[in-house]
Amino acid sequence: MRLGYHSITWGGVVGDATGVTSVKDLYYRANGSMEQAIRDIAACGYAGIEMFDGNVAAYADRPGELRELLGTAGIELVSVYTGANFIYADALPDELYRIERAAELAATFGAQRLVIGGGARRATGIEPGDYDRLGVALDRVAAIAESNGLSAGYHPHLTTIVEGPDELDQLMARTRIGFCPDTAHLAAGGGDPAALIRRYPDRITHVHLKDLRPDPVEFLPLGAGVLDFPDILRAVREAGYDSWLIVELDAYAGDPREAAEISKAYLDKLLDTEGQA
């Protein structure tokens, strides 16, 4: 398996203010230097990087600059993360316009995968049909990704309508999109990450790894929390997945490079132990 790291830790995730009134212009962005993130991630020994759609879009008019940064660092852009509400019919065309743009940019820079979050949790609660609407929209996202030579994986996430195992089951029965398990989000939503990977082995298209302290919820570098990563990796291998593992950490109080180094050392040791078993 090849190891990559998400650029989110360099500045944390933010959005674009224009998206409040114009959803077609709403992107995720890490609020830090992508140049520094690329250099740091490569220096830690990772072979790839995942970036937000907004950070990649920043290079749309200067693509050579991002290609040079990646090439000089010796890492590749593996995946691009994007998302949307997906349940509001009037907004969906503009949301899919933005997903199409993210897929085009991902393909431009050689990425293999589109990672998708979302499924709005209404102020009034989940309405009948919301999972149907989300499933239909995600099928359209999968088609957009495929038309750009990418595979798409849905990423369950706290604050969406797909947090816990029952909600994941409702969605997976309604869409053909791939599954991108995020170990900490699945656990924080009340699930067993390894068990959920084993439940959907044929749907795994991408993997996000992060650790968790459950009460209060805090995301941590690998090995610093309570998750059973030996079992998680066994489940991933049992699923027949032998590709990129992307470490993602939403925020870190210290130097983001330090967090990346902690997770890399933990994974190297764990994978080495597996290889000797």
CSV table of C-alpha atoms in Angstrom, one decimal, residues 21-25 89-100:
chain,number,residue,atom,x,y,z
A,21,THR,CA,-25.1,33.4,-1.8
A,22,SER,CA,-23.8,31.5,-4.9
A,23,VAL,CA,-23.5,27.8,-4.2
A,24,LYS,CA,-21.7,27.2,-7.5
A,25,ASP,CA,-18.7,29.1,-6.1
A,89,ALA,CA,-33.5,20.1,-5.8
A,90,ASP,CA,-33.2,23.7,-6.8
A,91,ALA,CA,-29.5,23.9,-5.7
A,92,LEU,CA,-28.4,20.5,-7.1
A,93,PRO,CA,-27.6,21.7,-10.7
A,94,ASP,CA,-25.2,24.4,-9.4
A,95,GLU,CA,-23.7,21.9,-6.9
A,96,LEU,CA,-23.1,19.3,-9.7
A,97,TYR,CA,-21.6,22.1,-11.8
A,98,ARG,CA,-19.0,22.6,-9.0
A,99,ILE,CA,-18.4,18.8,-8.7
A,100,GLU,CA,-17.8,18.7,-12.5
